[in-house]
Amino acid sequence: MAVVSIAGSSRVSGFERNPFFGSKPSSVTKLFCLSVRHRRPTFSRRRKTTLTAVCFVTEERNQSTQMEVHGEEEDVANQIDNQIVSVRVAERLARKKSERFTYLVAAVMSTFGITSMAVMAVYYRFSWQMEGSEVPLSEMFGTFALSVGAAVGMEFWARWAHRALWHASLWHMHQSHHRPRDGPFELNDVFAVINAIPAIALLSYGFFHKGLLPGLCFGAGLGITVFGMAYMFVHDGLVHRRFPVGPIANVPYFRRVAAAHQMHHSDKFNGVPYGLFLGPKELEQVGGLEELEKEINRRLKSQKGS
């Protein structure tokens, strides 16, 4: 005679609770045992019983399969995100390239236009003055002297205006220069137009009139014009890279000027320097030469890497 009994048990195997293997779930193991009792009839009063056990082990891998499917879905999602980021980066680079080209065209046109007008004005004014028997040496000397003085004086004017006006009452216009630019131009460019108005007025008055005073006015307008063109190439081109400047970037002093102005945007010394061409001298006065050298080296590495 045989008696059959079945017993089952299950346990979770794997690394669920093992801190060395993380929290990844694994398979579920189930154990089934089949017991068979054999009772052999005997002719004596005692009966001999034999116990036989057969065990089966099964595993469920549903959780591991789900994890594999979920991992594949995450890989696909990551690939899509990477493609979107790549497209956005390409669009941004194309937009920046278009902005640089637009500003470069404007800079070249304005430079050639203003330079040619200034050269023609100087030539015709002095040829006009020399038509008579006497050469007005005092007027010519005053014109050239004031043109140099006005160019140098504009540096100190720009430093004062930058600190007292642009970072104060006119900050609502100047702050566009301290934020990421969206487009080829910014509101801060209005200051260039404002500075051009007195230069044009002085040049016009000095060109159409004779005498020492008109000669001085003509020289002042010429100096403001020269400073404005130099400021555009060094500040907009070299420092902020709104257009390529060619060999200007290789001039050692201009590298110091560009690095000093970059320190102004970092606010490490409370906005110093506020000037441009004498910016390294301002940093020297506040003890910023060490930081200036670091910024120069950083810009050189960045230039070589690009």
C-alpha positions as CSV (number, residue, x, y, z in Angstrom):
1,M,0.0,0.0,0.0
2,A,1.4,3.5,-1.0
3,V,0.5,6.9,0.5
4,V,1.4,10.0,-1.4
5,S,1.9,13.5,0.2
6,I,3.0,16.7,-1.5
7,A,4.8,19.6,0.3
8,G,5.8,22.9,-1.3
9,S,7.9,25.9,-0.2
10,S,9.2,29.0,-1.9
11,R,12.0,31.5,-1.2
12,V,13.5,34.6,-2.9
13,S,17.1,34.0,-4.0
14,G,19.5,36.6,-5.4
15,F,20.8,39.9,-4.2
16,E,17.7,41.7,-2.9
17,R,18.9,42.1,0.6
18,N,22.6,41.8,0.1
19,P,24.3,45.2,0.5
20,F,27.2,44.1,-1.6
21,F,25.1,43.5,-4.8
22,G,22.7,46.4,-4.7
23,S,19.0,46.1,-4.9
24,K,18.5,44.3,-8.2
25,P,15.7,41.7,-7.8
26,S,16.4,38.2,-9.0
27,S,14.4,35.0,-9.5
28,V,12.0,33.2,-7.1
29,T,12.8,29.6,-6.3
30,K,10.1,27.1,-5.5
31,L,10.6,23.7,-4.0
32,F,8.1,20.9,-4.3
33,C,8.6,17.6,-2.5
34,L,6.6,14.4,-3.3
35,S,6.6,11.9,-0.5
36,V,5.6,8.2,-1.1
37,R,5.1,5.8,1.8
38,H,5.2,2.1,1.0
39,R,3.6,-0.3,3.4
40,R,4.6,-3.9,2.7
41,P,2.3,-6.6,4.1
42,T,4.1,-9.1,6.2
43,F,3.0,-12.2,8.0
44,S,4.1,-10.9,11.3
45,R,2.4,-8.5,13.5
46,R,4.8,-5.6,12.6
47,R,4.4,-3.7,9.4
48,K,7.5,-2.4,7.6
49,T,7.1,1.1,6.2
50,T,9.4,2.7,3.5
51,L,9.5,6.4,2.9
52,T,10.6,7.8,-0.6
53,A,10.8,11.5,-1.3
54,V,11.1,13.1,-4.7
55,C,11.8,16.9,-4.8
56,F,11.4,19.3,-7.7
57,V,13.0,22.8,-8.0
58,T,11.5,25.5,-10.2
59,E,12.5,29.1,-10.7
60,E,10.5,32.1,-11.8
61,R,12.4,34.7,-13.9
62,N,9.5,37.2,-14.5
63,Q,11.2,40.0,-12.6
64,S,14.5,39.7,-14.4
65,T,12.7,39.7,-17.7
66,Q,10.8,42.9,-16.8
67,M,14.1,44.6,-15.7
68,E,15.7,43.7,-19.1
69,V,12.7,45.2,-21.0
70,H,12.8,48.3,-18.8
71,G,16.5,48.7,-19.4
72,E,16.1,48.6,-23.1
73,E,13.3,51.3,-22.9
74,E,15.7,53.5,-20.9
75,D,18.4,53.1,-23.5
76,V,16.1,54.1,-26.3
77,A,14.9,57.1,-24.3
78,N,18.6,58.2,-23.6
79,Q,19.4,57.9,-27.3
80,I,16.4,60.1,-28.2
81,D,17.5,62.7,-25.6
82,N,21.0,62.7,-26.9
83,Q,19.8,63.3,-30.4
84,I,17.6,66.2,-29.2
85,V,20.6,67.8,-27.4
86,S,22.8,67.4,-30.5
87,V,20.2,69.1,-32.7
88,R,19.9,72.0,-30.2
89,V,23.6,72.4,-29.9
90,A,23.9,72.5,-33.7
91,E,21.1,75.1,-34.0
92,R,22.8,77.2,-31.3
93,L,26.2,77.1,-33.1
94,A,24.6,78.0,-36.4
95,R,22.8,81.0,-34.7
96,K,26.0,82.2,-33.1
97,K,27.8,81.9,-36.4
98,S,25.1,84.0,-38.1
99,E,25.2,86.6,-35.3
100,R,29.0,86.9,-35.6
101,F,28.8,87.3,-39.4
102,T,26.1,90.0,-39.1
103,Y,28.1,92.0,-36.6
104,L,31.2,91.6,-38.6
105,V,29.5,93.1,-41.7
106,A,28.3,96.0,-39.6
107,A,31.7,96.5,-38.0
108,V,33.6,96.4,-41.3
109,M,31.1,98.7,-43.1
110,S,31.2,101.2,-40.2
111,T,35.0,101.1,-39.9
112,F,35.7,101.6,-43.6
113,G,33.0,104.2,-43.9
114,I,34.1,106.2,-40.9
115,T,37.8,105.8,-41.7
116,S,37.4,106.9,-45.3
117,M,35.3,109.9,-44.3
118,A,37.9,110.9,-41.6
119,V,40.8,110.6,-44.1
120,M,39.0,112.6,-46.7
121,A,38.0,115.2,-44.2
122,V,41.6,115.6,-42.9
123,Y,43.0,115.8,-46.5
124,Y,40.5,118.3,-47.8
125,R,40.6,120.5,-44.7
126,F,44.4,120.9,-44.7
127,S,44.5,121.3,-48.5
128,W,41.9,124.0,-48.1
129,Q,43.9,125.7,-45.4
130,M,47.1,125.6,-47.5
131,E,45.5,127.3,-50.5
132,G,46.8,130.7,-49.2
133,S,50.3,132.0,-49.0
134,E,50.6,131.2,-45.3
135,V,50.5,127.8,-43.8
136,P,48.5,127.9,-40.5
137,L,51.0,125.9,-38.4
138,S,49.4,126.7,-35.1
139,E,46.0,125.5,-36.3
140,M,47.5,122.3,-37.8
141,F,49.4,121.6,-34.6
142,G,46.3,122.2,-32.5
143,T,44.3,119.8,-34.6
144,F,46.8,117.0,-34.3
145,A,47.5,117.6,-30.6
146,L,43.8,117.7,-29.7
147,S,43.1,114.5,-31.7
148,V,45.7,112.6,-29.6
149,G,44.4,114.3,-26.4
150,A,40.8,113.5,-27.2
151,A,41.7,109.8,-27.9
152,V,43.5,109.5,-24.5
153,G,40.8,111.6,-22.7
154,M,38.1,109.3,-24.0
155,E,39.7,106.4,-21.9
156,F,39.2,108.4,-18.7
157,W,35.7,109.6,-19.8
158,A,34.7,106.0,-20.5
159,R,36.1,104.9,-17.1
160,W,34.1,107.5,-15.2
161,A,30.9,107.0,-17.3
162,H,31.2,103.2,-16.9
163,R,31.4,103.5,-13.1
164,A,29.2,106.5,-12.4
165,L,26.5,106.1,-15.1
166,W,26.4,102.7,-16.8
167,H,26.6,100.8,-13.5
168,A,24.3,103.3,-11.8
169,S,21.4,105.3,-13.3
170,L,21.9,103.7,-16.8
171,W,22.1,100.1,-15.6
172,H,18.8,99.2,-17.2
173,M,20.6,99.7,-20.6
174,H,24.0,98.5,-19.7
175,Q,22.9,95.2,-18.0
176,S,22.3,93.8,-21.5
177,H,26.0,93.7,-21.8
178,H,26.4,91.6,-18.7
179,R,23.9,89.0,-19.7
180,P,23.9,86.3,-22.5
181,R,23.2,88.1,-25.8
182,D,20.3,87.0,-27.8
183,G,21.0,88.2,-31.3
184,P,23.8,90.1,-33.0
185,F,23.1,93.4,-31.2
186,E,22.3,94.4,-27.6
187,L,20.8,97.5,-25.9
188,N,24.2,98.5,-24.7
189,D,25.3,99.3,-28.3
190,V,23.2,102.5,-28.0
191,F,26.1,104.1,-26.1
192,A,28.3,103.8,-29.2
193,V,25.8,105.8,-31.1
194,I,25.5,108.4,-28.3
195,N,29.3,108.9,-28.3
196,A,29.3,109.2,-32.1
197,I,26.9,112.2,-32.0
198,P,29.4,114.7,-30.5
199,A,32.2,113.4,-32.7
200,I,30.2,114.0,-35.9
201,A,29.2,117.5,-34.7
202,L,32.8,118.5,-33.9
203,L,34.1,117.1,-37.2
204,S,31.4,118.9,-39.2
205,Y,32.0,122.3,-37.5
206,G,35.8,122.0,-37.9
207,F,35.5,120.9,-41.5
208,F,33.3,123.8,-42.7
209,H,35.1,126.6,-40.8
210,K,38.5,128.1,-40.7
211,G,40.5,129.2,-37.6
212,L,42.1,127.8,-34.5
213,L,38.9,127.0,-32.7
214,P,37.4,125.0,-35.6
215,G,40.8,123.3,-36.0
216,L,40.6,122.2,-32.3
217,C,37.0,121.0,-32.7
218,F,38.0,119.0,-35.8
219,G,40.9,117.4,-33.8
220,A,38.6,116.5,-30.9
221,G,36.1,114.9,-33.2
222,L,38.9,113.0,-34.9
223,G,40.3,111.7,-31.6
224,I,36.9,110.5,-30.5
225,T,36.4,108.7,-33.8
226,V,39.8,107.0,-33.5
227,F,39.1,105.9,-29.9
228,G,35.6,104.5,-30.9
229,M,37.1,102.4,-33.7
230,A,39.9,101.1,-31.4
231,Y,37.3,100.4,-28.7
232,M,35.1,98.4,-31.1
233,F,37.9,96.2,-32.3
234,V,39.4,95.5,-28.8
235,H,36.3,95.4,-26.7
236,D,33.7,93.9,-29.1
237,G,36.1,91.8,-31.2
238,L,38.9,90.7,-29.0
239,V,37.3,90.6,-25.6
240,H,33.8,89.4,-26.4
241,R,34.6,87.8,-29.7
242,R,31.6,89.3,-31.6
243,F,33.7,89.1,-34.7
244,P,37.3,87.9,-35.6
245,V,40.0,90.5,-35.2
246,G,42.9,88.7,-36.9
247,P,46.5,89.6,-35.7
248,I,45.2,92.0,-33.0
249,A,44.7,89.0,-30.8
250,N,48.4,88.2,-30.9
251,V,49.5,91.6,-29.6
252,P,50.7,91.0,-26.0
253,Y,49.4,94.2,-24.5
254,F,46.0,93.7,-26.1
255,R,45.9,90.3,-24.5
256,R,46.4,91.9,-21.1
257,V,43.7,94.5,-21.9
258,A,41.2,91.7,-22.9
259,A,42.0,89.7,-19.8
260,A,41.6,92.7,-17.5
261,H,38.2,93.6,-19.0
262,Q,37.1,89.9,-18.5
263,M,38.0,90.4,-14.8
264,H,35.5,93.3,-14.8
265,H,32.7,90.9,-15.8
266,S,33.7,88.4,-13.1
267,D,33.2,91.0,-10.3
268,K,36.2,89.7,-8.4
269,F,37.4,93.3,-7.5
270,N,34.0,95.0,-7.2
271,G,33.8,95.7,-10.9
272,V,37.4,97.0,-11.4
273,P,38.6,97.8,-14.0
274,Y,36.0,100.1,-15.4
275,G,38.3,101.4,-18.1
276,L,39.5,99.4,-21.1
277,F,43.0,100.3,-22.4
278,L,44.3,101.2,-19.0
279,G,42.5,98.3,-17.3
280,P,45.7,96.4,-16.3
281,K,46.9,99.6,-14.5
282,E,43.6,99.7,-12.5
283,L,44.0,96.1,-11.5
284,E,47.6,96.8,-10.4
285,Q,46.3,99.5,-8.1
286,V,43.9,97.1,-6.3
287,G,46.4,94.2,-6.2
288,G,44.9,92.1,-8.9
289,L,48.0,91.3,-11.0
290,E,48.1,87.7,-9.9
291,E,44.5,87.1,-11.0
292,L,45.2,89.0,-14.2
293,E,48.0,86.6,-15.1
294,K,45.8,83.6,-14.4
295,E,43.1,85.0,-16.7
296,I,45.6,85.6,-19.4
297,N,46.8,82.0,-19.2
298,R,43.2,80.7,-19.2
299,R,42.4,82.7,-22.3
300,L,45.5,81.4,-24.1
301,K,44.6,77.8,-23.3
302,S,41.0,78.4,-24.4
303,Q,42.3,80.0,-27.7
304,K,44.6,77.0,-28.4
305,G,41.9,74.5,-27.6
306,S,39.5,76.1,-30.0
